[in-house]
C-alpha cells in the first residue's frame, strides 16, 4: 500500500531542483466532502517551481487512491460544460477528420459526458475512469468504461479489443497525474501513428492574472504554461502541434500532441515566446503572485464582514473543489456562510471538508430566502445567476475573485 502522502523534491518533468514559492497551509482534500462533523485529514498545500523548466507543481503528492476512487464531481451538472464538450467533439471530429469507424478514448472520462458527444457523431468510444461511482453513471449513459487509472494495462485491454485510437482526450486530468512520463508513454502506445492526444489543463497565466489561487488544491499536481508543457511533451518524444486557449475553468490550454518526436510548430513556439515576454520563465513572477494572495484573503474577509454587519445573510452557490481551497485558506465557515447550495445530488447532505458548511439542494434558496449568494463556482457565474433568477427570484450575487464584488 503506497504512503498517504509523499514529499516531492525534484521536478516531475525534468528532475531538476524545486523552489517553494507559496504555502496555503494544511488543508483537507478539496473533493472529500464529509458526513456530519467527522474529522477529515489535512495535508500540506505547498506550491513549488522548477528553476529549470518552470513547471509549477505541488511539493507533496497525495496517494491518488485516496482522491480518485470515489469521486463526487460530475461534469454533467453544468450546462456550460455540456456545451463545451459538445462543441469540442464537433470541432475535433471535423479537424482531425474522424469517421464513424474512429476510436476515441477519454482518459479521466468521469460520467462519460464528452464521449457521449463523440458517440452521437458515430465514433467508437471507450472511457478510462478510476472512480467506481462515476463508472456506474457512465455505463448507464451507454459509455463503456474501464474502471482504473490510465496505464499500460488499460492500454492493453483497449488495443486488444478495439485496436489503436485516432484520438485520445485528457480534459482536466493531465494536471492531476504524478508520473507524467508513464502517462505519455502509455499514450504513445494507444495512439495510432497519425493519432492525436488532446490535453486540456487550467492555464497558469490566467490563474496569475485573475488571482484565482483557489484552483490550487491537492488534485492539481501541476500548473501548466505553454512553456512548461511544451518542455515536458518534447522531453517524452512527442510533438506539440497546436495550443489554444479555451474559456473554461477560468481559462485553460487545449494542447494538441502528435505521436512523433518532432519540434513544436512555429505557432506553438510563438506562444512560448509571448510567455517569455510576460516573464513566465522568471521565478519572481510566481513569487509576486504568492505575495498578492494574502491581500486577496483580507479583501474577501473584509467584504464579507461588511455584508454581515449590514445584517444580510450570505449563502454559497457551487460546492466546488476550488471553493474548499478558498474557504479553508481564508477561514470562512458557518460564521460567514450559513450553507452552500449545489445541484449535484452526490454532494447534497454532506459538509464541506475542513469548514463543515452544510451542502443543500438549490431549492433551499426558495425556502430560506437568503439576502446574498456568494458564487463560489465563479467560473460558472453567468449560468448560476441566470438559473437562480429564473427559478428562485432576486438575490444579491457576489463573486470572490480576483476581488470581491457584487455582480448584477
Ligand atoms: O479539475 C477539476 C475540475 C475540472 O472540476 C476537478 N479536479 C474538480 C472540479 O473542480 P471544481 O469542483 O472546482 O469544478 P466546477 O465545475 O467549477 O464546480 C462547479 C460546482 O458548481 C459543482 O459542484 C457543480 C456546481 N453547480 C451547480 O450546483 N449548479 C454548477 C452549476 C453551473 C449549476 O448550475
CSV table of C-alpha atoms and ligand atoms in Angstrom, one decimal:
chain,number,residue,atom,x,y,z
A,1,UNK,CA,0.0,0.0,0.0
A,2,UNK,CA,1.6,3.3,-1.1
A,3,UNK,CA,2.0,6.0,1.6
A,4,UNK,CA,-0.8,8.5,2.1
A,5,UNK,CA,1.5,11.4,1.0
A,6,UNK,CA,5.0,11.8,-0.4
A,7,UNK,CA,7.2,14.9,-0.4
A,8,UNK,CA,8.4,16.0,-3.8
A,9,UNK,CA,12.0,17.3,-4.1
A,10,UNK,CA,12.6,17.0,-7.8
A,11,UNK,CA,10.7,18.4,-10.9
A,12,UNK,CA,8.3,15.7,-12.3
A,13,UNK,CA,9.2,16.9,-15.8
A,14,UNK,CA,13.0,17.4,-15.9
A,15,UNK,CA,14.1,16.1,-12.4
A,16,UNK,CA,15.8,19.4,-11.5
A,17,UNK,CA,15.6,21.3,-8.2
A,18,UNK,CA,12.3,22.8,-6.9
A,19,UNK,CA,11.9,26.1,-5.2
A,20,UNK,CA,9.0,26.7,-2.8
A,21,UNK,CA,7.0,29.9,-3.9
A,22,UNK,CA,3.8,29.5,-1.8
A,23,UNK,CA,2.2,27.7,1.1
A,24,UNK,CA,-1.5,27.6,1.7
A,25,UNK,CA,-1.1,25.8,4.9
A,26,UNK,CA,-2.5,22.3,5.7
A,27,UNK,CA,-5.9,21.8,4.0
A,28,UNK,CA,-8.3,18.8,3.6
A,29,UNK,CA,-8.8,17.2,0.2
A,30,UNK,CA,-10.9,19.5,-1.9
A,31,UNK,CA,-13.4,16.9,-3.1
A,32,UNK,CA,-13.6,15.0,0.2
A,33,UNK,CA,-17.0,16.2,1.5
A,34,UNK,CA,-17.8,14.7,4.8
A,35,UNK,CA,-20.9,13.4,6.6
A,36,UNK,CA,-22.0,15.4,9.7
A,37,UNK,CA,-18.9,16.5,11.7
A,38,UNK,CA,-16.4,13.7,11.0
A,39,UNK,CA,-12.8,14.9,11.3
A,40,UNK,CA,-11.0,14.7,8.0
A,41,UNK,CA,-7.3,14.6,7.4
A,42,UNK,CA,-5.4,17.7,6.2
A,43,UNK,CA,-2.3,17.8,4.1
A,44,UNK,CA,0.4,20.5,3.3
A,45,UNK,CA,-0.6,22.5,0.3
A,46,UNK,CA,2.8,23.9,-0.9
A,47,UNK,CA,3.5,25.2,-4.4
A,48,UNK,CA,6.9,24.9,-6.0
A,49,UNK,CA,8.5,25.9,-9.3
A,50,UNK,CA,11.2,24.1,-11.2
A,51,UNK,CA,14.2,26.5,-11.6
A,52,UNK,CA,15.0,24.8,-14.9
A,53,UNK,CA,11.8,24.2,-16.9
A,54,UNK,CA,9.5,26.5,-14.9
A,55,UNK,CA,6.8,23.8,-14.3
A,56,UNK,CA,4.8,24.9,-11.3
A,57,UNK,CA,3.9,21.9,-9.1
A,58,UNK,CA,2.8,20.9,-5.6
A,59,UNK,CA,5.5,20.0,-3.1
A,60,UNK,CA,3.6,16.9,-1.9
A,61,UNK,CA,1.7,14.1,-3.8
A,62,UNK,CA,-1.3,12.6,-2.0
A,63,UNK,CA,-2.0,9.0,-2.9
A,64,UNK,CA,-4.4,9.1,-5.9
A,65,UNK,CA,-6.2,6.1,-4.5
A,66,UNK,CA,-7.5,8.4,-1.7
A,67,UNK,CA,-8.7,11.1,-4.1
A,68,UNK,CA,-10.0,9.4,-7.2
A,69,UNK,CA,-11.5,6.0,-6.4
A,70,UNK,CA,-14.8,7.5,-5.2
A,71,UNK,CA,-15.3,11.0,-6.8
A,72,UNK,CA,-18.1,13.4,-6.2
A,73,UNK,CA,-17.5,15.8,-9.1
A,74,UNK,CA,-19.6,15.1,-12.2
A,75,UNK,CA,-19.2,17.1,-15.4
A,76,UNK,CA,-22.9,16.8,-16.4
A,77,UNK,CA,-24.2,19.1,-13.7
A,78,UNK,CA,-23.3,22.2,-15.7
A,79,UNK,CA,-24.9,23.3,-19.0
A,80,UNK,CA,-21.7,25.2,-19.6
A,81,UNK,CA,-19.7,22.0,-19.7
A,82,UNK,CA,-22.3,20.1,-21.7
A,83,UNK,CA,-22.0,22.9,-24.3
A,84,UNK,CA,-18.2,23.0,-24.0
A,85,UNK,CA,-17.8,19.2,-24.6
A,86,UNK,CA,-20.4,19.2,-27.4
A,87,UNK,CA,-18.5,21.9,-29.3
A,88,UNK,CA,-15.2,20.3,-28.5
A,89,UNK,CA,-16.3,17.0,-30.0
A,90,UNK,CA,-17.8,18.6,-33.1
A,91,UNK,CA,-14.6,20.6,-33.6
A,92,UNK,CA,-12.2,17.7,-33.2
A,93,UNK,CA,-14.3,15.4,-35.3
A,94,UNK,CA,-14.0,17.7,-38.2
A,95,UNK,CA,-10.5,19.0,-37.7
A,96,UNK,CA,-9.0,15.5,-37.1
A,97,UNK,CA,-11.1,14.1,-40.0
A,98,UNK,CA,-12.6,11.4,-37.7
A,99,UNK,CA,-15.1,8.9,-39.2
A,100,UNK,CA,-17.7,6.6,-37.7
A,101,UNK,CA,-15.0,4.0,-37.6
A,102,UNK,CA,-12.7,6.2,-35.5
A,103,UNK,CA,-11.8,5.1,-31.9
A,104,UNK,CA,-11.9,7.9,-29.3
A,105,UNK,CA,-10.5,7.2,-25.8
A,106,UNK,CA,-11.1,9.7,-23.0
A,107,UNK,CA,-8.8,9.5,-20.0
A,108,UNK,CA,-10.5,10.5,-16.8
A,109,UNK,CA,-13.8,10.2,-18.5
A,110,UNK,CA,-15.9,11.0,-15.4
A,111,UNK,CA,-19.6,10.4,-16.2
A,112,UNK,CA,-18.9,9.9,-19.9
A,113,UNK,CA,-20.2,13.3,-21.0
A,114,UNK,CA,-17.5,14.1,-23.5
A,115,UNK,CA,-17.6,10.5,-25.0
A,116,UNK,CA,-21.4,10.8,-25.3
A,117,UNK,CA,-20.9,13.7,-27.7
A,118,UNK,CA,-18.4,11.6,-29.8
A,119,UNK,CA,-20.8,8.7,-29.7
A,120,UNK,CA,-23.5,10.9,-31.1
A,121,UNK,CA,-21.1,11.7,-34.0
A,122,UNK,CA,-20.8,8.0,-34.7
A,123,UNK,CA,-17.4,7.3,-33.2
A,124,UNK,CA,-16.5,4.2,-31.3
A,125,UNK,CA,-15.7,5.3,-27.7
A,126,UNK,CA,-14.2,4.0,-24.5
A,127,UNK,CA,-13.6,5.7,-21.2
A,128,UNK,CA,-10.9,5.2,-18.6
A,129,UNK,CA,-12.0,6.3,-15.1
A,130,UNK,CA,-10.7,5.3,-11.7
A,131,UNK,CA,-13.8,6.3,-9.7
A,132,UNK,CA,-16.2,3.3,-9.5
A,133,UNK,CA,-19.2,5.5,-8.6
A,134,UNK,CA,-18.7,7.5,-11.8
A,135,UNK,CA,-18.2,4.4,-14.0
A,136,UNK,CA,-21.6,3.2,-12.9
A,137,UNK,CA,-23.1,6.5,-14.2
A,138,UNK,CA,-21.1,6.4,-17.4
A,139,UNK,CA,-22.2,2.8,-18.1
A,140,UNK,CA,-25.8,3.7,-17.5
A,141,UNK,CA,-25.2,6.5,-20.1
A,142,UNK,CA,-24.1,3.8,-22.6
A,143,UNK,CA,-20.4,4.7,-22.4
A,144,UNK,CA,-18.2,1.6,-22.0
A,145,UNK,CA,-15.6,2.5,-19.4
A,146,UNK,CA,-12.5,0.8,-17.9
A,147,UNK,CA,-12.6,1.3,-14.1
A,148,UNK,CA,-8.9,2.2,-13.5
A,149,UNK,CA,-6.2,4.8,-13.8
A,150,UNK,CA,-4.6,5.2,-17.2
A,151,UNK,CA,-1.7,2.8,-17.6
A,152,UNK,CA,-0.2,0.2,-19.9
A,153,UNK,CA,-2.7,-2.4,-18.6
A,154,UNK,CA,-5.6,-0.2,-19.6
A,155,UNK,CA,-3.9,0.4,-23.0
A,156,UNK,CA,-3.5,-3.4,-23.5
A,157,UNK,CA,-7.2,-4.0,-22.5
A,158,UNK,CA,-8.3,-1.4,-25.1
A,159,UNK,CA,-5.9,-2.2,-28.0
A,160,UNK,CA,-6.6,-6.0,-28.0
A,161,UNK,CA,-10.4,-5.3,-28.2
A,162,UNK,CA,-10.7,-2.1,-30.1
A,163,UNK,CA,-7.3,-1.5,-31.8
A,164,UNK,CA,-5.4,1.8,-31.5
A,165,UNK,CA,-7.0,5.2,-31.1
A,166,UNK,CA,-7.4,8.0,-33.6
A,167,UNK,CA,-8.0,10.5,-30.7
A,168,UNK,CA,-7.2,10.4,-27.0
A,169,UNK,CA,-8.6,13.2,-24.9
A,170,UNK,CA,-7.5,14.1,-21.4
A,171,UNK,CA,-9.5,17.1,-20.1
A,172,UNK,CA,-8.7,18.2,-16.6
A,173,UNK,CA,-6.7,15.0,-15.8
A,174,UNK,CA,-3.2,15.6,-17.0
A,175,UNK,CA,-2.6,18.2,-14.3
A,176,UNK,CA,-3.7,15.5,-11.8
A,177,UNK,CA,-1.0,13.0,-12.8
A,178,UNK,CA,2.2,12.5,-10.9
A,179,UNK,CA,4.1,10.1,-13.3
A,180,UNK,CA,3.6,12.1,-16.4
A,181,UNK,CA,6.4,10.2,-18.3
A,182,UNK,CA,4.5,6.9,-17.9
A,183,UNK,CA,1.2,8.7,-18.9
A,184,UNK,CA,2.8,9.9,-22.1
A,185,UNK,CA,4.5,6.6,-22.8
A,186,UNK,CA,1.1,4.8,-22.5
A,187,UNK,CA,-0.5,7.5,-24.7
A,188,UNK,CA,2.1,6.7,-27.4
A,189,UNK,CA,1.2,3.1,-27.2
A,190,UNK,CA,-2.6,3.6,-27.5
A,191,UNK,CA,-2.5,6.2,-30.4
A,192,UNK,CA,-2.2,5.0,-34.0
A,193,UNK,CA,0.7,6.6,-36.0
A,194,UNK,CA,-1.5,9.6,-37.1
A,195,UNK,CA,-3.3,9.8,-33.8
A,196,UNK,CA,-3.7,12.9,-31.7
A,197,UNK,CA,-3.7,13.4,-27.9
A,198,UNK,CA,-5.7,16.4,-26.9
A,199,UNK,CA,-4.9,17.7,-23.3
A,200,UNK,CA,-6.9,20.4,-21.5
A,201,UNK,CA,-5.4,21.9,-18.4
A,202,UNK,CA,-6.0,25.1,-16.4
A,203,UNK,CA,-3.7,27.9,-17.7
A,204,UNK,CA,-1.4,29.3,-15.0
A,205,UNK,CA,-1.0,32.6,-16.9
A,206,UNK,CA,-4.8,33.2,-16.4
A,207,UNK,CA,-4.6,32.0,-12.8
A,208,UNK,CA,-1.9,34.6,-12.0
A,209,UNK,CA,-3.7,37.4,-13.9
A,210,UNK,CA,-7.1,36.6,-12.3
A,211,UNK,CA,-5.7,35.8,-8.9
A,212,UNK,CA,-7.7,32.5,-8.9
A,213,UNK,CA,-5.5,30.8,-6.4
A,214,UNK,CA,-8.4,28.6,-5.4
A,215,UNK,CA,-7.6,26.4,-8.3
A,216,UNK,CA,-4.7,25.2,-6.2
A,217,UNK,CA,-5.6,22.0,-4.4
A,218,UNK,CA,-4.1,18.5,-3.9
A,219,UNK,CA,-5.8,17.0,-7.0
A,220,UNK,CA,-3.9,19.6,-9.2
A,221,UNK,CA,-0.3,18.5,-9.0
A,222,UNK,CA,0.9,20.6,-12.0
A,223,UNK,CA,0.0,24.1,-13.1
A,224,UNK,CA,1.0,24.4,-16.8
A,225,UNK,CA,2.1,27.2,-19.0
A,226,UNK,CA,2.8,26.6,-22.7
A,227,UNK,CA,6.5,26.9,-21.9
A,228,UNK,CA,6.4,24.1,-19.3
A,229,UNK,CA,4.1,21.7,-21.1
A,230,UNK,CA,6.0,22.1,-24.4
A,231,UNK,CA,9.2,21.2,-22.5
A,232,UNK,CA,7.5,18.2,-20.9
A,233,UNK,CA,6.0,16.8,-24.1
A,234,UNK,CA,9.2,17.2,-26.1
A,235,UNK,CA,11.2,15.5,-23.3
A,236,UNK,CA,8.9,12.5,-23.8
A,237,UNK,CA,9.3,12.2,-27.6
A,238,UNK,CA,6.1,13.7,-28.7
A,239,UNK,CA,5.2,16.9,-30.7
A,240,UNK,CA,3.0,19.8,-29.6
A,241,UNK,CA,1.4,20.7,-32.9
A,242,UNK,CA,-1.0,23.4,-31.6
A,243,UNK,CA,-2.0,25.1,-28.4
A,244,UNK,CA,-5.2,27.1,-28.0
A,245,UNK,CA,-6.6,29.0,-25.1
A,246,UNK,CA,-10.2,27.9,-24.2
A,247,UNK,CA,-12.6,29.8,-22.0
A,248,UNK,CA,-13.4,27.1,-19.4
A,249,UNK,CA,-12.5,26.7,-15.8
A,250,UNK,CA,-11.3,30.3,-15.7
A,251,UNK,CA,-9.0,29.9,-18.7
A,252,UNK,CA,-7.4,26.7,-19.9
A,253,UNK,CA,-4.9,25.5,-22.5
A,254,UNK,CA,-6.0,23.0,-25.1
A,255,UNK,CA,-2.8,21.2,-26.2
A,256,UNK,CA,-2.7,19.1,-29.4
A,257,UNK,CA,0.0,16.4,-29.2
A,258,UNK,CA,1.2,14.2,-32.1
A,259,UNK,CA,2.6,10.8,-31.8
A,260,UNK,CA,6.0,11.7,-33.3
A,261,UNK,CA,9.3,13.0,-32.0
A,262,UNK,CA,9.4,16.5,-33.6
A,263,UNK,CA,9.9,20.1,-32.6
A,264,UNK,CA,6.9,22.2,-31.7
A,265,UNK,CA,5.3,24.0,-34.6
A,266,UNK,CA,6.2,27.7,-35.3
A,267,UNK,CA,2.8,28.8,-33.9
A,268,UNK,CA,3.5,27.0,-30.6
A,269,UNK,CA,7.0,28.5,-30.4
A,270,UNK,CA,5.5,31.9,-30.9
A,271,UNK,CA,3.1,31.3,-27.9
A,272,UNK,CA,6.1,30.3,-25.8
A,273,UNK,CA,7.9,33.5,-26.8
A,274,UNK,CA,4.9,35.5,-25.7
A,275,UNK,CA,5.0,33.9,-22.3
A,276,UNK,CA,8.8,34.6,-22.0
A,277,UNK,CA,8.0,38.2,-22.8
A,278,UNK,CA,5.4,38.1,-20.0
A,279,UNK,CA,8.2,36.7,-17.7
A,280,UNK,CA,6.6,33.3,-17.1
A,281,UNK,CA,10.2,32.0,-17.2
A,282,UNK,CA,11.1,34.1,-14.2
A,283,UNK,CA,10.6,32.9,-10.6
A,284,UNK,CA,9.8,36.4,-9.4
A,285,UNK,CA,6.6,36.3,-11.4
A,286,UNK,CA,5.3,33.5,-9.2
A,287,UNK,CA,6.7,34.9,-6.0
A,288,UNK,CA,4.8,38.2,-6.6
A,289,UNK,CA,1.6,36.2,-7.3
A,290,UNK,CA,2.1,34.4,-4.0
A,291,UNK,CA,2.5,37.7,-2.2
A,292,UNK,CA,-0.7,39.1,-3.6
A,293,UNK,CA,-2.8,36.1,-2.3
A,294,UNK,CA,-2.6,37.4,1.3
A,295,UNK,CA,-4.2,40.6,0.1
A,296,UNK,CA,-7.0,38.6,-1.7
A,297,UNK,CA,-7.8,36.9,1.5
A,298,UNK,CA,-8.0,40.1,3.6
A,299,UNK,CA,-10.1,41.8,0.9
A,300,UNK,CA,-12.6,38.9,0.9
A,301,UNK,CA,-12.9,38.7,4.7
A,302,UNK,CA,-13.4,42.5,4.9
A,303,UNK,CA,-16.1,42.4,2.2
A,304,UNK,CA,-18.0,39.5,3.8
A,305,UNK,CA,-17.7,41.1,7.3
A,306,UNK,CA,-19.2,44.4,5.9
A,307,UNK,CA,-22.1,42.4,4.4
A,308,UNK,CA,-22.7,40.6,7.7
A,309,UNK,CA,-22.5,44.0,9.6
A,310,UNK,CA,-25.4,45.2,7.4
A,311,UNK,CA,-27.4,42.2,8.8
A,312,UNK,CA,-27.6,40.5,5.5
A,313,UNK,CA,-27.5,36.7,5.3
A,314,UNK,CA,-24.9,35.0,3.0
A,315,UNK,CA,-25.0,31.6,1.4
A,316,UNK,CA,-22.8,29.9,-1.2
A,317,UNK,CA,-23.6,28.6,-4.6
A,318,UNK,CA,-21.4,25.8,-6.0
A,319,UNK,CA,-19.8,23.3,-3.6
A,320,UNK,CA,-16.8,23.3,-6.0
A,321,UNK,CA,-13.4,21.8,-5.2
A,322,UNK,CA,-11.9,25.2,-5.6
A,323,UNK,CA,-14.4,26.6,-3.0
A,324,UNK,CA,-12.7,24.4,-0.4
A,325,UNK,CA,-9.3,25.9,-1.0
A,326,UNK,CA,-10.8,29.4,-0.7
A,327,UNK,CA,-12.9,28.6,2.4
A,328,UNK,CA,-10.1,26.8,4.2
A,329,UNK,CA,-7.3,29.2,3.3
A,330,UNK,CA,-9.5,32.3,4.3
A,331,UNK,CA,-11.0,30.6,7.3
A,332,UNK,CA,-14.6,31.1,6.1
A,333,UNK,CA,-17.1,28.8,7.9
A,334,UNK,CA,-20.7,28.9,9.0
A,335,UNK,CA,-20.0,32.2,10.8
A,336,UNK,CA,-20.0,33.8,7.4
A,337,UNK,CA,-21.8,31.4,5.1
A,338,UNK,CA,-24.9,29.5,6.5
A,339,UNK,CA,-24.9,26.8,3.8
A,340,UNK,CA,-23.9,26.2,0.3
A,341,UNK,CA,-26.3,25.0,-2.4
A,342,UNK,CA,-25.2,22.6,-5.2
A,343,UNK,CA,-27.2,20.8,-7.9
A,344,UNK,CA,-25.0,17.7,-7.7
A,345,UNK,CA,-27.0,15.2,-5.7
A,346,UNK,CA,-23.7,13.4,-4.7
A,347,UNK,CA,-22.7,16.5,-2.6
A,348,UNK,CA,-26.1,17.3,-1.1
A,349,UNK,CA,-26.5,16.4,2.6
A,350,UNK,CA,-22.7,16.4,3.1
A,351,UNK,CA,-20.5,19.1,4.6
A,352,UNK,CA,-17.5,20.9,3.1
A,353,UNK,CA,-14.2,19.5,4.2
A,354,UNK,CA,-12.4,21.4,6.9
A,355,UNK,CA,-15.1,24.2,7.3
A,356,UNK,CA,-18.1,21.9,7.7
A,357,UNK,CA,-20.6,24.1,5.9
A,358,UNK,CA,-23.7,22.1,5.0
A,359,UNK,CA,-24.4,21.5,1.3
A,360,UNK,CA,-28.1,21.7,0.4
A,361,UNK,CA,-30.2,21.5,-2.9
A,362,UNK,CA,-30.7,24.8,-4.6
A,363,UNK,CA,-34.4,24.7,-3.6
A,364,UNK,CA,-33.2,25.9,-0.2
A,365,UNK,CA,-32.9,29.4,-1.8
A,366,UNK,CA,-36.6,29.4,-2.3
A,367,UNK,CA,-37.5,28.0,1.1
A,368,UNK,CA,-35.0,30.1,3.2
A,369,UNK,CA,-34.7,33.3,1.1
A,370,UNK,CA,-31.1,34.5,2.0
A,371,UNK,CA,-30.1,38.0,1.0
A,372,UNK,CA,-26.7,37.3,-0.7
A,373,UNK,CA,-25.3,34.5,-2.7
A,374,UNK,CA,-21.5,34.1,-2.9
A,375,UNK,CA,-20.9,32.3,-6.2
A,376,UNK,CA,-18.1,30.0,-5.2
A,377,UNK,CA,-18.1,28.5,-8.7
A,378,UNK,CA,-17.2,31.9,-10.1
A,379,UNK,CA,-16.2,30.3,-13.4
A,380,UNK,CA,-19.9,29.5,-13.9
A,381,UNK,CA,-21.3,32.7,-12.6
A,382,UNK,CA,-23.4,33.5,-15.7
A,383,UNK,CA,-25.1,30.1,-15.8
A,384,UNK,CA,-25.7,30.2,-12.0
A,385,UNK,CA,-27.1,33.7,-11.9
A,386,UNK,CA,-29.4,33.0,-14.8
A,387,UNK,CA,-30.7,29.8,-13.2
A,388,UNK,CA,-31.3,31.4,-9.8
A,389,UNK,CA,-33.2,34.4,-11.3
A,390,UNK,CA,-35.3,32.1,-13.4
A,391,UNK,CA,-36.2,29.7,-10.6
A,392,UNK,CA,-35.9,31.5,-7.3
A,393,UNK,CA,-36.2,35.2,-7.8
A,394,UNK,CA,-33.9,38.2,-7.0
A,395,UNK,CA,-30.8,38.0,-4.8
A,396,UNK,CA,-27.6,39.9,-4.5
A,397,UNK,CA,-24.7,38.0,-6.1
A,398,UNK,CA,-21.1,38.2,-5.0
A,399,UNK,CA,-18.0,36.8,-6.7
A,400,UNK,CA,-14.9,36.4,-4.6
A,401,UNK,CA,-12.0,36.7,-7.1
A,402,UNK,CA,-9.9,38.5,-8.4
A,403,UNK,CA,-11.5,40.9,-5.9
A,404,UNK,CA,-14.9,40.5,-4.0
A,405,UNK,CA,-17.7,42.4,-5.8
A,406,UNK,CA,-21.4,42.4,-6.4
A,407,UNK,CA,-22.4,41.2,-9.9
A,408,UNK,CA,-25.6,42.3,-11.5
B,1,LIG,O1,-10.1,19.6,-12.3
B,1,LIG,C1,-11.2,19.6,-11.8
B,1,LIG,C2,-12.3,20.5,-12.3
B,1,LIG,C3,-12.4,20.3,-13.8
B,1,LIG,O2,-13.6,20.2,-11.8
B,1,LIG,C4,-11.6,18.7,-10.8
B,1,LIG,N1,-10.3,18.5,-10.0
B,1,LIG,C5,-12.7,19.0,-9.9
B,1,LIG,C6,-13.6,20.0,-10.4
B,1,LIG,O3,-13.3,21.3,-9.9
B,1,LIG,P1,-14.5,22.2,-9.3
B,1,LIG,O4,-15.4,21.4,-8.4
B,1,LIG,O5,-13.9,23.5,-8.8
B,1,LIG,O6,-15.3,22.5,-10.7
B,1,LIG,P2,-16.5,23.4,-11.1
B,1,LIG,O7,-17.1,22.8,-12.3
B,1,LIG,O8,-16.1,24.8,-11.2
B,1,LIG,O9,-17.6,23.2,-9.8
B,1,LIG,C7,-18.8,23.8,-10.1
B,1,LIG,C8,-19.7,23.4,-8.9
B,1,LIG,O10,-20.9,24.2,-9.0
B,1,LIG,C9,-20.1,21.9,-8.9
B,1,LIG,O11,-20.1,21.4,-7.6
B,1,LIG,C10,-21.5,21.9,-9.5
B,1,LIG,C11,-22.0,23.3,-9.0
B,1,LIG,N2,-23.0,23.8,-9.9
B,1,LIG,C12,-24.3,23.8,-9.5
B,1,LIG,O12,-24.6,23.3,-8.4
B,1,LIG,N3,-25.3,24.3,-10.3
B,1,LIG,C13,-22.7,24.4,-11.1
B,1,LIG,C14,-23.6,24.9,-12.0
B,1,LIG,C15,-23.3,25.5,-13.3
B,1,LIG,C16,-25.0,24.8,-11.5
B,1,LIG,O13,-25.9,25.3,-12.2
